[in-house]
Amino acid sequence: MRVSRLVETASLLLILSSWSTMAKAQSTDIVTQDITVDLTRENLVVEITAEVRANERSVGILHLVPSLDVEEAEMDDEPITLTHHPDSDRVHIAEWPRPLEAGESATIRYRLEGNPSCRSPSNPMNRICSLDEERTFVLPAELGMVWYLLRADDYDGSTGTVRVIAEETRRVASGSGVGSSESNGDGTTTWSFDWTHPIESRWLVAGALDE
């Protein structure tokens, strides 16, 4: 874990220690995340399907607030209650619709959509994303561009897949593993990147094929 991540985690732990059920939230791991990013729409759209597992009885999880609007959040087709932590507007308290018992797994789904400012929350002079048609990049969540689920209270490595839907004139790269592409037959291509070892940081870049 990088020093900057350690400092951020330590700071958030101090802030979040006031939540009475924090110990129960920490007992939940995000095991896998399958993430689909659609670059062909007016706004950036991200759909996340994740598996969570309770190491002991769990009522929820603490994660960084996404940089996009949360249009949907559910566990096993039941809504997840999201509230901002009273001491940090960067953290969501996600409360499950029902408790998870020790060893129990569940599927959670989030749909994010929006047009982020792409300015770093810690330093507005730094860009954390660009959604220009000619060149797109999205940096990892720990740098401020929160486009996937990242726990606010501990290391959050997980396996999974990033799929990116882009115009067929664009090439996509991601730090999540070896990629492949498949034409959708409608002028767009889906790029897929798998990783089998748990990782925390994810990023993507898209640009014209002739670059």
mmCIF file of N, CA and C in Angstrom, residues 1-62:
data_model
loop_
_atom_site.group_PDB
_atom_site.id
_atom_site.type_symbol
_atom_site.label_atom_id
_atom_site.label_comp_id
_atom_site.label_asym_id
_atom_site.label_seq_id
_atom_site.Cartn_x
_atom_site.Cartn_y
_atom_site.Cartn_z
ATOM 1 N N MET A 1 0.849 -1.192 0.000
ATOM 2 C CA MET A 1 0.000 0.000 0.000
ATOM 3 C C MET A 1 0.885 1.242 0.000
ATOM 4 N N ARG A 2 0.609 2.193 -0.838
ATOM 5 C CA ARG A 2 1.422 3.392 -0.943
ATOM 6 C C ARG A 2 1.257 4.258 0.296
ATOM 7 N N VAL A 3 2.279 5.133 0.546
ATOM 8 C CA VAL A 3 2.248 6.004 1.709
ATOM 9 C C VAL A 3 1.017 6.897 1.684
ATOM 10 N N SER A 4 0.703 7.479 0.497
ATOM 11 C CA SER A 4 -0.454 8.362 0.406
ATOM 12 C C SER A 4 -1.728 7.632 0.780
ATOM 13 N N ARG A 5 -1.841 6.364 0.390
ATOM 14 C CA ARG A 5 -3.022 5.566 0.727
ATOM 15 C C ARG A 5 -3.067 5.280 2.231
ATOM 16 N N LEU A 6 -1.888 5.029 2.827
ATOM 17 C CA LEU A 6 -1.841 4.789 4.255
ATOM 18 C C LEU A 6 -2.296 6.018 5.033
ATOM 19 N N VAL A 7 -1.814 7.195 4.608
ATOM 20 C CA VAL A 7 -2.196 8.432 5.276
ATOM 21 C C VAL A 7 -3.689 8.666 5.144
ATOM 22 N N GLU A 8 -4.232 8.457 3.920
ATOM 23 C CA GLU A 8 -5.658 8.668 3.703
ATOM 24 C C GLU A 8 -6.483 7.710 4.552
ATOM 25 N N THR A 9 -6.067 6.436 4.593
ATOM 26 C CA THR A 9 -6.808 5.448 5.374
ATOM 27 C C THR A 9 -6.783 5.787 6.859
ATOM 28 N N ALA A 10 -5.598 6.188 7.362
ATOM 29 C CA ALA A 10 -5.493 6.541 8.771
ATOM 30 C C ALA A 10 -6.393 7.722 9.111
ATOM 31 N N SER A 11 -6.426 8.724 8.246
ATOM 32 C CA SER A 11 -7.263 9.901 8.488
ATOM 33 C C SER A 11 -8.740 9.531 8.509
ATOM 34 N N LEU A 12 -9.149 8.696 7.547
ATOM 35 C CA LEU A 12 -10.548 8.305 7.491
ATOM 36 C C LEU A 12 -10.940 7.448 8.688
ATOM 37 N N LEU A 13 -10.032 6.605 9.145
ATOM 38 C CA LEU A 13 -10.339 5.786 10.310
ATOM 39 C C LEU A 13 -10.595 6.648 11.537
ATOM 40 N N LEU A 14 -9.818 7.712 11.701
ATOM 41 C CA LEU A 14 -10.041 8.614 12.821
ATOM 42 C C LEU A 14 -11.395 9.288 12.720
ATOM 43 N N ILE A 15 -11.748 9.726 11.500
ATOM 44 C CA ILE A 15 -13.025 10.401 11.291
ATOM 45 C C ILE A 15 -14.192 9.453 11.533
ATOM 46 N N LEU A 16 -14.025 8.212 11.047
ATOM 47 C CA LEU A 16 -15.150 7.278 11.051
ATOM 48 C C LEU A 16 -15.318 6.520 12.363
ATOM 49 N N SER A 17 -14.404 6.707 13.299
ATOM 50 C CA SER A 17 -14.477 5.954 14.536
ATOM 51 C C SER A 17 -15.717 6.274 15.356
ATOM 52 N N SER A 18 -16.408 7.369 15.003
ATOM 53 C CA SER A 18 -17.609 7.750 15.746
ATOM 54 C C SER A 18 -18.841 6.948 15.338
ATOM 55 N N TRP A 19 -18.787 6.231 14.218
ATOM 56 C CA TRP A 19 -19.948 5.445 13.784
ATOM 57 C C TRP A 19 -20.038 4.192 14.635
ATOM 58 N N SER A 20 -21.124 4.020 15.342
ATOM 59 C CA SER A 20 -21.220 2.963 16.343
ATOM 60 C C SER A 20 -21.151 1.572 15.744
ATOM 61 N N THR A 21 -21.532 1.405 14.472
ATOM 62 C CA THR A 21 -21.524 0.078 13.859
ATOM 63 C C THR A 21 -20.345 -0.107 12.929
ATOM 64 N N MET A 22 -19.330 0.721 13.092
ATOM 65 C CA MET A 22 -18.184 0.649 12.179
ATOM 66 C C MET A 22 -17.525 -0.723 12.190
ATOM 67 N N ALA A 23 -17.413 -1.349 13.373
ATOM 68 C CA ALA A 23 -16.767 -2.655 13.447
ATOM 69 C C ALA A 23 -17.495 -3.667 12.581
ATOM 70 N N LYS A 24 -18.826 -3.545 12.509
ATOM 71 C CA LYS A 24 -19.592 -4.459 11.673
ATOM 72 C C LYS A 24 -19.357 -4.169 10.196
ATOM 73 N N ALA A 25 -19.170 -2.912 9.837
ATOM 74 C CA ALA A 25 -18.904 -2.575 8.438
ATOM 75 C C ALA A 25 -17.545 -3.093 8.007
ATOM 76 N N GLN A 26 -16.546 -2.991 8.906
ATOM 77 C CA GLN A 26 -15.209 -3.443 8.572
ATOM 78 C C GLN A 26 -15.153 -4.952 8.350
ATOM 79 N N SER A 27 -16.146 -5.687 8.843
ATOM 80 C CA SER A 27 -16.125 -7.136 8.745
ATOM 81 C C SER A 27 -16.571 -7.634 7.381
ATOM 82 N N THR A 28 -16.851 -6.726 6.447
ATOM 83 C CA THR A 28 -17.335 -7.104 5.121
ATOM 84 C C THR A 28 -16.261 -6.833 4.074
ATOM 85 N N ASP A 29 -15.959 -7.839 3.247
ATOM 86 C CA ASP A 29 -14.989 -7.691 2.159
ATOM 87 C C ASP A 29 -15.713 -7.556 0.823
ATOM 88 N N ILE A 30 -15.188 -6.708 -0.058
ATOM 89 C CA ILE A 30 -15.620 -6.690 -1.455
ATOM 90 C C ILE A 30 -14.711 -7.675 -2.185
ATOM 91 N N VAL A 31 -15.266 -8.812 -2.595
ATOM 92 C CA VAL A 31 -14.466 -9.910 -3.130
ATOM 93 C C VAL A 31 -14.202 -9.721 -4.615
ATOM 94 N N THR A 32 -15.241 -9.414 -5.382
ATOM 95 C CA THR A 32 -15.107 -9.195 -6.824
ATOM 96 C C THR A 32 -15.885 -7.953 -7.227
ATOM 97 N N GLN A 33 -15.444 -7.331 -8.323
ATOM 98 C CA GLN A 33 -16.192 -6.231 -8.926
ATOM 99 C C GLN A 33 -16.150 -6.392 -10.445
ATOM 100 N N ASP A 34 -17.323 -6.514 -11.044
ATOM 101 C CA ASP A 34 -17.454 -6.497 -12.497
ATOM 102 C C ASP A 34 -18.013 -5.129 -12.877
ATOM 103 N N ILE A 35 -17.231 -4.363 -13.618
ATOM 104 C CA ILE A 35 -17.520 -2.953 -13.872
ATOM 105 C C ILE A 35 -17.690 -2.736 -15.373
ATOM 106 N N THR A 36 -18.805 -2.119 -15.763
ATOM 107 C CA THR A 36 -19.033 -1.766 -17.156
ATOM 108 C C THR A 36 -19.095 -0.253 -17.273
ATOM 109 N N VAL A 37 -18.240 0.295 -18.136
ATOM 110 C CA VAL A 37 -18.150 1.736 -18.354
ATOM 111 C C VAL A 37 -18.609 2.036 -19.782
ATOM 112 N N ASP A 38 -19.597 2.893 -19.924
ATOM 113 C CA ASP A 38 -20.125 3.253 -21.242
ATOM 114 C C ASP A 38 -19.657 4.661 -21.597
ATOM 115 N N LEU A 39 -18.778 4.743 -22.602
ATOM 116 C CA LEU A 39 -18.240 6.024 -23.042
ATOM 117 C C LEU A 39 -19.001 6.596 -24.235
ATOM 118 N N THR A 40 -20.092 5.959 -24.653
ATOM 119 C CA THR A 40 -20.795 6.378 -25.863
ATOM 120 C C THR A 40 -21.981 7.292 -25.580
ATOM 121 N N ARG A 41 -22.284 7.531 -24.322
ATOM 122 C CA ARG A 41 -23.445 8.346 -23.969
ATOM 123 C C ARG A 41 -23.017 9.773 -23.645
ATOM 124 N N GLU A 42 -24.005 10.637 -23.499
ATOM 125 C CA GLU A 42 -23.717 12.038 -23.192
ATOM 126 C C GLU A 42 -23.024 12.167 -21.842
ATOM 127 N N ASN A 43 -23.487 11.390 -20.851
ATOM 128 C CA ASN A 43 -22.847 11.346 -19.544
ATOM 129 C C ASN A 43 -22.077 10.045 -19.395
ATOM 130 N N LEU A 44 -21.118 10.044 -18.486
ATOM 131 C CA LEU A 44 -20.408 8.817 -18.167
ATOM 132 C C LEU A 44 -21.333 7.911 -17.369
ATOM 133 N N VAL A 45 -21.448 6.651 -17.787
ATOM 134 C CA VAL A 45 -22.312 5.677 -17.122
ATOM 135 C C VAL A 45 -21.462 4.487 -16.687
ATOM 136 N N VAL A 46 -21.576 4.121 -15.419
ATOM 137 C CA VAL A 46 -20.831 2.997 -14.862
ATOM 138 C C VAL A 46 -21.800 2.085 -14.127
ATOM 139 N N GLU A 47 -21.759 0.800 -14.456
ATOM 140 C CA GLU A 47 -22.566 -0.195 -13.764
ATOM 141 C C GLU A 47 -21.634 -1.189 -13.079
ATOM 142 N N ILE A 48 -21.891 -1.423 -11.802
ATOM 143 C CA ILE A 48 -21.022 -2.264 -10.978
ATOM 144 C C ILE A 48 -21.838 -3.409 -10.402
ATOM 145 N N THR A 49 -21.346 -4.627 -10.577
ATOM 146 C CA THR A 49 -21.899 -5.791 -9.897
ATOM 147 C C THR A 49 -20.779 -6.382 -9.052
ATOM 148 N N ALA A 50 -20.985 -6.422 -7.756
ATOM 149 C CA ALA A 50 -19.923 -6.859 -6.848
ATOM 150 C C ALA A 50 -20.432 -7.944 -5.911
ATOM 151 N N GLU A 51 -19.519 -8.816 -5.522
ATOM 152 C CA GLU A 51 -19.810 -9.802 -4.491
ATOM 153 C C GLU A 51 -19.181 -9.337 -3.188
ATOM 154 N N VAL A 52 -19.973 -9.279 -2.130
ATOM 155 C CA VAL A 52 -19.458 -8.947 -0.806
ATOM 156 C C VAL A 52 -19.600 -10.167 0.096
ATOM 157 N N ARG A 53 -18.667 -10.285 1.045
ATOM 158 C CA ARG A 53 -18.697 -11.433 1.954
ATOM 159 C C ARG A 53 -18.488 -10.941 3.381
ATOM 160 N N ALA A 54 -19.334 -11.392 4.288
ATOM 161 C CA ALA A 54 -19.240 -11.013 5.690
ATOM 162 C C ALA A 54 -18.315 -11.973 6.436
ATOM 163 N N ASN A 55 -17.300 -11.417 7.086
ATOM 164 C CA ASN A 55 -16.419 -12.234 7.913
ATOM 165 C C ASN A 55 -17.036 -12.486 9.288
ATOM 166 N N GLU A 56 -17.904 -11.587 9.704
ATOM 167 C CA GLU A 56 -18.744 -11.744 10.881
ATOM 168 C C GLU A 56 -20.031 -10.989 10.585
ATOM 169 N N ARG A 57 -20.975 -11.017 11.494
ATOM 170 C CA ARG A 57 -22.262 -10.382 11.206
ATOM 171 C C ARG A 57 -22.052 -8.932 10.761
ATOM 172 N N SER A 58 -22.685 -8.567 9.640
ATOM 173 C CA SER A 58 -22.441 -7.263 9.023
ATOM 174 C C SER A 58 -23.757 -6.572 8.705
ATOM 175 N N VAL A 59 -23.816 -5.271 8.997
ATOM 176 C CA VAL A 59 -25.005 -4.481 8.669
ATOM 177 C C VAL A 59 -24.752 -3.504 7.522
ATOM 178 N N GLY A 60 -23.510 -3.442 7.041
ATOM 179 C CA GLY A 60 -23.224 -2.500 5.957
ATOM 180 C C GLY A 60 -21.746 -2.352 5.723
ATOM 181 N N ILE A 61 -21.398 -1.304 4.990
ATOM 182 C CA ILE A 61 -20.012 -1.069 4.615
ATOM 183 C C ILE A 61 -19.792 0.435 4.467
ATOM 184 N N LEU A 62 -18.568 0.853 4.632
ATOM 185 C CA LEU A 62 -18.177 2.240 4.402
ATOM 186 C C LEU A 62 -17.391 2.306 3.105
#
